[in-house]
XYZ file of C-alpha atoms in Angstrom:
541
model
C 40.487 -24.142 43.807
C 39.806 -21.492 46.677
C 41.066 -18.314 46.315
C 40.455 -14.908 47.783
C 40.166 -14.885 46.299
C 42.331 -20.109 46.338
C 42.692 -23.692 48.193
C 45.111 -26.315 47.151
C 43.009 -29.248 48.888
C 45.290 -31.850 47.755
C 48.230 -30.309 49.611
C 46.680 -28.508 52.343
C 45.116 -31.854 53.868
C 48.349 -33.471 54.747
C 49.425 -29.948 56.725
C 49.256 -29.574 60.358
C 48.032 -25.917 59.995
C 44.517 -27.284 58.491
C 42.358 -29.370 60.345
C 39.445 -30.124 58.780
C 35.796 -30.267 60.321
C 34.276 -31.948 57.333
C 35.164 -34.891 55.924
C 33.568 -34.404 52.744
C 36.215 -31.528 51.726
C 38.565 -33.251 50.011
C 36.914 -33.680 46.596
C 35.452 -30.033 46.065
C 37.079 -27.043 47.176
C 39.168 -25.792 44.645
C 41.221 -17.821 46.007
C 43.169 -14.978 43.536
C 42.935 -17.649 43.329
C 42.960 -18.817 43.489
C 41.611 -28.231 44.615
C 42.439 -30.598 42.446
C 38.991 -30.980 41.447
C 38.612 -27.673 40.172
C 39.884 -28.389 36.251
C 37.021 -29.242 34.355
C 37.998 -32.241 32.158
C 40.412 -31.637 28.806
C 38.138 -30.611 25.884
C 39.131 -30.092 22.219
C 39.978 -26.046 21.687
C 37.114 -23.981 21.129
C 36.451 -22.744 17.935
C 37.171 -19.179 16.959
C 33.399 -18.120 16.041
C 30.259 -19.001 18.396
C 29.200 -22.907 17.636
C 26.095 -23.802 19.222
C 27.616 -27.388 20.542
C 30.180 -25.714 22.126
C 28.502 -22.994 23.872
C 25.934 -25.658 25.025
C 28.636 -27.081 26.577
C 29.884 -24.103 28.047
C 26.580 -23.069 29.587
C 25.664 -26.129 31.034
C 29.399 -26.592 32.777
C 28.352 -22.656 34.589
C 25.416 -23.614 35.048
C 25.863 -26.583 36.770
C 28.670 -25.152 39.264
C 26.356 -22.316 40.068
C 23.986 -24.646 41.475
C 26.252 -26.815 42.878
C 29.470 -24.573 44.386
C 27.893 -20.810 44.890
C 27.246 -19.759 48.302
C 23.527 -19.452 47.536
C 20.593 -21.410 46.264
C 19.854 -19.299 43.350
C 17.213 -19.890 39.837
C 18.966 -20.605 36.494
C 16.307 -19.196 34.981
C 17.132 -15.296 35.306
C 20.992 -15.580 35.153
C 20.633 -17.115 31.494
C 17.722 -14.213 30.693
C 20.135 -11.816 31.765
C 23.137 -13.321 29.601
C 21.167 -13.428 26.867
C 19.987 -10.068 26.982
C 23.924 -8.405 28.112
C 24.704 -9.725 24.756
C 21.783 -9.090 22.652
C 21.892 -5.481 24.671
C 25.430 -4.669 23.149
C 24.233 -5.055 19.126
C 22.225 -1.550 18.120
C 19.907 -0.343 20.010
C 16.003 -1.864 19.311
C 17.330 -4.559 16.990
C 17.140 -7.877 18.783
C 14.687 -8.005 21.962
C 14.229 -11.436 23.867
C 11.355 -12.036 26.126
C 10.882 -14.772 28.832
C 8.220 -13.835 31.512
C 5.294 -16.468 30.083
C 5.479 -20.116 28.705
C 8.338 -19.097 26.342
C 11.292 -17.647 25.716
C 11.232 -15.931 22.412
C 13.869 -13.893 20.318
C 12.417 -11.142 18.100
C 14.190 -8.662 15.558
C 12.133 -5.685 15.049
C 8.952 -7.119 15.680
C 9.395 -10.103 13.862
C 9.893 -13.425 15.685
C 12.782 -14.922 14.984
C 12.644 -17.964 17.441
C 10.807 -19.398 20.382
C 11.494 -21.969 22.927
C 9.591 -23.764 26.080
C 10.630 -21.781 28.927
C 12.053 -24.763 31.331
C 11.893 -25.227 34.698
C 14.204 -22.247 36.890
C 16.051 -24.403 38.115
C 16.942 -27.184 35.395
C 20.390 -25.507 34.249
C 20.656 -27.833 31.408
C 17.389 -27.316 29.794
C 18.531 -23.108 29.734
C 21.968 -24.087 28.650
C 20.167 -25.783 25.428
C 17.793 -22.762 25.035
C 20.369 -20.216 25.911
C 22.470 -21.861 23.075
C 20.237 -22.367 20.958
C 18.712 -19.258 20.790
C 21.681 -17.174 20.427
C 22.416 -19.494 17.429
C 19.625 -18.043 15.824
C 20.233 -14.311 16.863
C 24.088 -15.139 15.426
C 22.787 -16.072 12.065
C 20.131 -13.162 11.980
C 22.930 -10.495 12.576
C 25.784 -10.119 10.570
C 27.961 -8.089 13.783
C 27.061 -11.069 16.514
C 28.174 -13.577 13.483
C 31.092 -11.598 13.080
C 31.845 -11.399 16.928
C 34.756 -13.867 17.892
C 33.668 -16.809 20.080
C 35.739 -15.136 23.134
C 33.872 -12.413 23.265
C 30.548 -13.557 22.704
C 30.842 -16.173 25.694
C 32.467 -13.021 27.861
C 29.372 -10.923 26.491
C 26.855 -13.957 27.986
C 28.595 -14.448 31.391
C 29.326 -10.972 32.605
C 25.656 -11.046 31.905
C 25.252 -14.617 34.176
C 27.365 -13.707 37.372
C 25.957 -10.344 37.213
C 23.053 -11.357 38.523
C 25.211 -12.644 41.621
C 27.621 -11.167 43.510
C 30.635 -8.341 42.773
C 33.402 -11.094 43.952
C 31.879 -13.905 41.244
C 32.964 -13.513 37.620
C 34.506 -15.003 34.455
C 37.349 -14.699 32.831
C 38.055 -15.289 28.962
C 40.403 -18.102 27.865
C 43.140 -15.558 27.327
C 42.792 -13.554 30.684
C 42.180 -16.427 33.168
C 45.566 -17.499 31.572
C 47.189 -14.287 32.381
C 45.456 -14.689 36.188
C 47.022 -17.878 36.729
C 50.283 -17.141 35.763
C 49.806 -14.747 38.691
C 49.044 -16.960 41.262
C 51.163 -19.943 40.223
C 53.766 -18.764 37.901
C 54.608 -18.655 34.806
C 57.888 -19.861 32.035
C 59.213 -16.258 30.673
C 62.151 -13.874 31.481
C 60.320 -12.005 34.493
C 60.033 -8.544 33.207
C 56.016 -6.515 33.312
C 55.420 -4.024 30.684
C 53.428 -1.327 29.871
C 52.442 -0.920 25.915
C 50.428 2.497 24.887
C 50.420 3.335 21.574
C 51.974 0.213 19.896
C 55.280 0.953 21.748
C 56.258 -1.609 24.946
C 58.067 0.059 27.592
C 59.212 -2.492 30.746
C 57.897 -1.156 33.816
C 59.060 -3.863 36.438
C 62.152 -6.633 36.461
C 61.506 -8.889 38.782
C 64.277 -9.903 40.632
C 65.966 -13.398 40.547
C 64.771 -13.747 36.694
C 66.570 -13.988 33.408
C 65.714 -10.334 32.903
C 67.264 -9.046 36.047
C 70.772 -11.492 35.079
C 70.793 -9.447 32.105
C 70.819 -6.594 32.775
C 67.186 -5.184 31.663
C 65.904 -1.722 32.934
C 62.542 -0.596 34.057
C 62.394 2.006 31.065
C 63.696 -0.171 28.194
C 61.496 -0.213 25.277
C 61.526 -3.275 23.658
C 61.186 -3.103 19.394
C 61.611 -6.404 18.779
C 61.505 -10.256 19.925
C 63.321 -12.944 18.193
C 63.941 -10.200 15.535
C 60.068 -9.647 14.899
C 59.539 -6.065 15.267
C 56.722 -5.843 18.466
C 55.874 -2.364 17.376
C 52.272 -1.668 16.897
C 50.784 -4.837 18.867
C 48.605 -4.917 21.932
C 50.086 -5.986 25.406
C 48.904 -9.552 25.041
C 50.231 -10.337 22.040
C 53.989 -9.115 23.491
C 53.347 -11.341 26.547
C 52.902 -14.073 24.267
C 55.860 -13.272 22.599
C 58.139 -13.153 25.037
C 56.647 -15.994 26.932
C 57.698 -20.039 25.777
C 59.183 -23.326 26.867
C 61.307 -23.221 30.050
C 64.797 -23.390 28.944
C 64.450 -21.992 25.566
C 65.367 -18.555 24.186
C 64.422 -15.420 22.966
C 66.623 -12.719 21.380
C 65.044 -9.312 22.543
C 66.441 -6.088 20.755
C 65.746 -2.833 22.636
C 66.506 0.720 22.782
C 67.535 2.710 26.374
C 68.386 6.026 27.026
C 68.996 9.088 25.152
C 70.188 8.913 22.357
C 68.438 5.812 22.413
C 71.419 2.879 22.463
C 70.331 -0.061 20.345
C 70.962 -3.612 22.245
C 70.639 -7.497 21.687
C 70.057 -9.391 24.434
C 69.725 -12.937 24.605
C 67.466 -14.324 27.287
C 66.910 -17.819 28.670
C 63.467 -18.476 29.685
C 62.689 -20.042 33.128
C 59.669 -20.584 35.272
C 58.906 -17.378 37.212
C 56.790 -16.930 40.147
C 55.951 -13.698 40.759
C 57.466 -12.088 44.369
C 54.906 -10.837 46.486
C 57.495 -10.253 49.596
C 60.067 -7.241 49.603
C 61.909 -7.645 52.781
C 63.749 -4.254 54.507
C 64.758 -3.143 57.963
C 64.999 -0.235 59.818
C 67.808 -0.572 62.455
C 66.263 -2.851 64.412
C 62.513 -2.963 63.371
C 61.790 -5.440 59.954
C 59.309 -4.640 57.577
C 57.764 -7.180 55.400
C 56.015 -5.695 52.415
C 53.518 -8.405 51.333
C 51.639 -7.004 47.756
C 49.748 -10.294 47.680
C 49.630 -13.691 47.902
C 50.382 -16.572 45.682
C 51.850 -20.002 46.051
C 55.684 -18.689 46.971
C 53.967 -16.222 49.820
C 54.351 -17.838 53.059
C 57.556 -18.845 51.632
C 58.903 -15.898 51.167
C 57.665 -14.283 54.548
C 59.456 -17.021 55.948
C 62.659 -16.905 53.955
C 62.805 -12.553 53.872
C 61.982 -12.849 58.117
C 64.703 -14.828 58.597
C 67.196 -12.817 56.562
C 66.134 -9.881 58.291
C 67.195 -11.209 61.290
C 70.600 -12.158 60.729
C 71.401 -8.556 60.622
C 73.990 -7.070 62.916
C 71.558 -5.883 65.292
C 68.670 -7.954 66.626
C 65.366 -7.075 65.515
C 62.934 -5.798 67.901
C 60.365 -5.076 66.184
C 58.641 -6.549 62.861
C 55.642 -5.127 60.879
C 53.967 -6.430 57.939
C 53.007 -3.905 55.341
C 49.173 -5.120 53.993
C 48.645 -1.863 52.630
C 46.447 -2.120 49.055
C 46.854 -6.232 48.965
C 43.899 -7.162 47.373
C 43.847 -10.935 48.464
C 44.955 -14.147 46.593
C 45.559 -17.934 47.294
C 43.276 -18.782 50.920
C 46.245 -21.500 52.055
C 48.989 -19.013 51.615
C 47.191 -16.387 54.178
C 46.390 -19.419 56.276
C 50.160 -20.752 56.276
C 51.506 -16.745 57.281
C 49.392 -16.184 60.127
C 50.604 -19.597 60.981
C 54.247 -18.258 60.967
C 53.572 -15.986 63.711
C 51.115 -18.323 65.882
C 51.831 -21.384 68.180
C 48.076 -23.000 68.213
C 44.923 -21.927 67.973
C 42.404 -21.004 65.806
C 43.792 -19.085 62.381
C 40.494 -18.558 60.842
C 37.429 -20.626 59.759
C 34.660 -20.245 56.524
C 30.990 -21.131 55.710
C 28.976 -21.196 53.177
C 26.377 -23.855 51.877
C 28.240 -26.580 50.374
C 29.141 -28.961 53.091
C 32.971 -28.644 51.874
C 32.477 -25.382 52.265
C 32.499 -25.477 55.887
C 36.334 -25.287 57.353
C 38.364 -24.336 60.601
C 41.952 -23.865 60.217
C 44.199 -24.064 63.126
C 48.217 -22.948 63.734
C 51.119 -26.019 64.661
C 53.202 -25.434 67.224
C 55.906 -23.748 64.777
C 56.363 -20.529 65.116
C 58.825 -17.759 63.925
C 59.323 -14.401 65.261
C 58.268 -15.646 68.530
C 58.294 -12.837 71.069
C 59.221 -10.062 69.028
C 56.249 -7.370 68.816
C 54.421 -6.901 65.717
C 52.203 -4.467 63.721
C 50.189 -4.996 60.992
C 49.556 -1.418 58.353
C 45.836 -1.683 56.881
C 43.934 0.320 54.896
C 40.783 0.372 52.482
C 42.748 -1.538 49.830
C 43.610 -4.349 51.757
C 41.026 -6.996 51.157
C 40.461 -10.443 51.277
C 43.322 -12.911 52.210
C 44.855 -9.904 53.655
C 42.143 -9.303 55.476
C 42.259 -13.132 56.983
C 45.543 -12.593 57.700
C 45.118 -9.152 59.738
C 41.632 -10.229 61.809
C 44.083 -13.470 62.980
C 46.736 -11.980 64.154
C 44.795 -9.115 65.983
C 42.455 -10.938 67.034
C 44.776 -13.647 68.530
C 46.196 -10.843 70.369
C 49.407 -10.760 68.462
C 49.883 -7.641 66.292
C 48.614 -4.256 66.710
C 46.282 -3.684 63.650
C 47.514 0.648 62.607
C 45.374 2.260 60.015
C 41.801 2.328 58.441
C 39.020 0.170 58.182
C 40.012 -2.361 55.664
C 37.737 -3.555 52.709
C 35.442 -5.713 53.451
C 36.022 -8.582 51.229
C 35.927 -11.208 53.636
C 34.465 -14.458 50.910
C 35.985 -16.975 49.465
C 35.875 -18.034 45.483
C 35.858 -21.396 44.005
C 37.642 -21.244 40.864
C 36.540 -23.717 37.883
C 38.509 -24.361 34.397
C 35.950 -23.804 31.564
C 36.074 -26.005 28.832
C 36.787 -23.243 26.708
C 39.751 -22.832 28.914
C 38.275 -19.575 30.882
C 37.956 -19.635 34.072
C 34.656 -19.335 36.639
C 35.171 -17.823 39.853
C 32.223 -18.149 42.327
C 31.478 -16.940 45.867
C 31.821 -20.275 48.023
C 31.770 -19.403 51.619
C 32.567 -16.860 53.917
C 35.369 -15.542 56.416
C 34.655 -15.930 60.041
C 37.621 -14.096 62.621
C 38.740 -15.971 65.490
C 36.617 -13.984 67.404
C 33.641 -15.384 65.326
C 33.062 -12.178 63.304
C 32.243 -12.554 59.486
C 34.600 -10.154 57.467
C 32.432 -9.754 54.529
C 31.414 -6.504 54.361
C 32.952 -5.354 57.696
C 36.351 -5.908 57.380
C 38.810 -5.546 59.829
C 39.037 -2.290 63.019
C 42.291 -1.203 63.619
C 43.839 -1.067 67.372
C 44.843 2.659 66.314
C 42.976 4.386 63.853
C 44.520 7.122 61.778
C 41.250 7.764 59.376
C 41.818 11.206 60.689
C 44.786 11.848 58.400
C 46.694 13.798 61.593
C 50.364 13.979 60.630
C 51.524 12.466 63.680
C 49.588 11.043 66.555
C 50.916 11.705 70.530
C 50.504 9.152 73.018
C 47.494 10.642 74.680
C 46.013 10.156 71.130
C 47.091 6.577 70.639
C 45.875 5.878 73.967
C 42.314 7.631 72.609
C 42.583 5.464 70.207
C 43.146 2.090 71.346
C 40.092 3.294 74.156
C 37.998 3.830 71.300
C 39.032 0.290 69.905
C 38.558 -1.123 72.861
C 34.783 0.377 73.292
C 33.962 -1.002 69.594
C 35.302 -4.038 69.777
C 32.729 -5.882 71.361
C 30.112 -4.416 68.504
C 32.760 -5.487 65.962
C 32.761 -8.945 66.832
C 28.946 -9.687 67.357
C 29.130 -9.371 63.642
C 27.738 -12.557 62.647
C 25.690 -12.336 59.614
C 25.839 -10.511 56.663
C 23.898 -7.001 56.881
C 25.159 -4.323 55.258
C 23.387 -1.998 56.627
C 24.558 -2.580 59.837
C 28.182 -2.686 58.776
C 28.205 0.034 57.086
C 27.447 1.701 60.692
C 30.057 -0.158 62.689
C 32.862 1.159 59.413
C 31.853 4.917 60.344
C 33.806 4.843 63.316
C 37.283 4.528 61.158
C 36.274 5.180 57.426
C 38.439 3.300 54.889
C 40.960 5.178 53.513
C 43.345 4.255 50.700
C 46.225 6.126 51.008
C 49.393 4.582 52.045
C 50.382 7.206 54.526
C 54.694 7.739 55.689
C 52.830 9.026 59.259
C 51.193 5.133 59.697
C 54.338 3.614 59.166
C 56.735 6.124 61.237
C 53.955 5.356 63.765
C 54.430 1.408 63.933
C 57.863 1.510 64.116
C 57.868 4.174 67.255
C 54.795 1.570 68.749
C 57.456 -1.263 68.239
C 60.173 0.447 70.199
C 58.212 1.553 73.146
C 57.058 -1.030 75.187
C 55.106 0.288 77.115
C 53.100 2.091 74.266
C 53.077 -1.514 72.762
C 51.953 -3.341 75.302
C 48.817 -1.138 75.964
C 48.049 -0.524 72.106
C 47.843 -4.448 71.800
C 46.252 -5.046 75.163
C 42.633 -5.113 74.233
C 43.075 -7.645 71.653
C 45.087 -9.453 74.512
C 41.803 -9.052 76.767
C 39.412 -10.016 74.031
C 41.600 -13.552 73.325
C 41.984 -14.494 76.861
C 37.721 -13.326 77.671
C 37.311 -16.216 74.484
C 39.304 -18.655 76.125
C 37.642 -18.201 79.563
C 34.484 -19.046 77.878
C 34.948 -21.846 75.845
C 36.788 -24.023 77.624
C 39.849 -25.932 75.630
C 40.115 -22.943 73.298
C 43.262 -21.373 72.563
């Protein structure tokens, strides 16, 4: 699975919007996210303390997607030293030490060996998933807190310490939390409510709309006592979530308290599959704004779907932005299926990494909604990943005017793998390439108008300054095409990333929207830029 953080291969194949350069895709890929090949097969549940078997198996399953998935050739050899050692590191101070720099690997307890093992070869990620196992065996039965430790923790101990040595974007999630992360992305059976517990009390922050919760009647404020007449009081937030999630279709009698004096209620809810929204639809007299907070398999859906309503409004729409302030990212086809909303043809965006499957183009069909109406994106530091695909199409395809700051910079991809402990193993597969050929990783995305500045409200003369200063950059921008920080970090001076989500940036896309002529010359470098492309490689679009 590819997410931004994810790719659903199986489906994405038989779509117009993705054609594929490389035959070889369909087995591998898996993005926040985010292939059918992904799952790693079933596997009895893992035991609740550390068993050497089982973490064997573990280690070799990470080891063996590292070398085969992640977006560089990298040694085995130190990412299991520095497992070993994050977990060994956490136990008091001095007490175990593990060294690996000669012909062995050897585990030691004050001095005293407790252990030692042929070092293997770097690269043979078997041979360290024995030794790694093996060895941690022993420092488990030397030490009465690692013995103690539940299985969960030691394995999340071991492979913050493994993908530490790669990248910030790779990681691992526990059994329990990649559980929680997929329910994100692809929905899960409950009554559609998010909660906040602090100090053994559970207080509903959010009812999402369309759920069982919302039918009811429940309140962002509620605080919920008990579940099927279990009191909830004093557990953690995981343990309510599993609670109050079940079977689709069956029920769960939740007694709460609301207001003050606090009125005691019964409610009976009827569970059904929920799928988080990630689209809040609104208009403005006649300019539409679609909020998009990130992007999971109902996404591109739901743009669709909240567009469309929009526009049966009384008065036509004339102008639409999309909101992409502080998305950080999600499922890759979802992004890929948006900007194809709002294009006719052409290139939407296309990744590499080292992996042959790796190595994708994705185009737009001919269907298109929206068509002719002028659009604006809102940007800012937060926005990163998917959201940042999503923003370098449709500016760079010359549709939407790009208004804010520099966005993050998290322009990969991850390949997400089931563990067969259930967790999950997310891993840096390839990288983001613009239409314009730039690589967003690290660089992120210019806007047509910067407002880094923080100036309440910005003239004409100033937008103009702006969009000259875009259009001076721009050329810099997009001879981006290799990862060097350095260097990016230079180009993302000239419109620093904020994170604010600034009234002013928003007033300022709908007055764009509604002038043309403003509009027209905001959005006419990227105009420029698309039509320079075409010129020079004949047959583009």
């Amino acid at each position: 699975m590819l997410i931004f953080g994810a790719l659903r291969t199986t489906w994405l194949a038989s779509h117009p919007v993705v054609r594929r350069l490389f035959a070889s895709v369909a087995a591998v890929i898996a993005a926040s996210v985010l292939l059918s090949a992904c799952i790693s097969p079933s596997h009895p549940p893992f035991s609740e303390t550390y068993s050497e078997p089982e973490a064997r198996l573990l280690f070799e399953d990470a080891f063996s997607h590292i070398q085969q998935r992640y977006i560089d050739s990298v040694a085995i050899a130190p990412l299991a030293m520095n497992g070993m050692k994050a977990l060994l590191g956490s136990q008091e101070p001095g007490d175990l030490q593990i060294e690996g720099e000669g012909e062995y690997v050897t585990l030691n307890r004050r001095g005293l060996q407790l252990a030692q093992f042929a070092r293997p070869d770097p690269y043979d990620g078997n041979a360290w998933a024995d030794v790694t196992a093996a060895l941690l065996q022993k420092a488990s039965d030397a030490t009465p807190a690692l013995h103690a430790m539940p299985a969960e923790d030691f394995y999340q101990a071991v492979m913050d310490g493994v993908v530490g040595k790669l990248d910030p974007f790779s990681r691992y999630a526990s059994a329990r939390a990649a559980s929680n992360q997929r329910a994100s992305r692809e929905g899960f059976s409950g009554i559609g409510i998010s909660i906040q517990t602090e100090a053994g009390l559970t207080h509903v922050v959010e009812v999402m709309l369309g759920t069982p919760a919302a039918e009811q009647g429940l309140q962002v404020g509620d605080l919920l006592t008990h579940a099927d007449h279990q009191p909830l009081g004093g557990l953690d937030g995981n343990d309510v979530v599993d609670r109050l999630r079940g079977p689709t279709g069956s029920s769960v009698v939740l007694t709460l308290q609301r207001g003050v004096p606090a009125q005691v209620l019964d409610i009976t809810l009827r569970r059904a599959f929920v799928v988080p929204a990630t689209v809040v639809g609104t208009i403005d007299r006649t300019v539409a704004v679609l909020r998009i907070s990130s992007f999971n398999r109902n996404t591109a859906a739901d743009v669709e779907r909240a567009y469309l309503q929009l526009a049966t409004a009384p008065s036509p729409v004339r102008g639409l932005i999309l909101d992409l302030r502080g998305n950080p990212g999600g499922l890759l086809d979802q992004a890929v299926l948006v900007a194809d909303l709002f294009l006719d043809d052409g290139l939407v965006i296309s990744t590499f990494g080292r992996h042959p499957a790796s190595n994708s183009v994705f185009t737009a069909d001919a269907r298109q909604i929206a068509a002719g109406i002028p659009m604006a994106m809102l940007i800012n530091g937060r926005s990163a990943s998917a959201s940042e695909l999503l923003a370098a199409a449709l500016q760079d395809r010359g549709r939407a005017v790009a208004i804010g700051t520099a966005t993050h910079g998290k322009g990969s991809v991850q390949s997400l793998v089931r563990m067969p402990n259930g967790g999950e193993l997310v891993l840096t597969w390839s990288r983001m390439h613009a239409p314009s050929g730039y690589v967003l990783d690290g660089l992120g995305v210019l806007p047509s108008i910067c407002t880094a500045s923080g100036d309440t409200q910005l003239s004409p003369a100033q937008v103009f300054a702006s969009v000259d200063d875009y259009a001076m950059r721009v050329a810099d921008w997009q001879r981006y095409d290799h990862v060097d920080r350095l260097r990016a970090a230079a180009l993302r001076k000239s419109c620093p990333a904020g994170l604010d989500q600034r009234d002013e940036d928003m007033a300022l896309a709908k007055r764009l929207l509604l002038d043309p002529a403003l509009y027209v010359r905001a959005l006419a470098p990227a105009v420029e830029s698309a039509a320079a492309r075409a010129v020079a490689t004949p047959g583009a679009s």
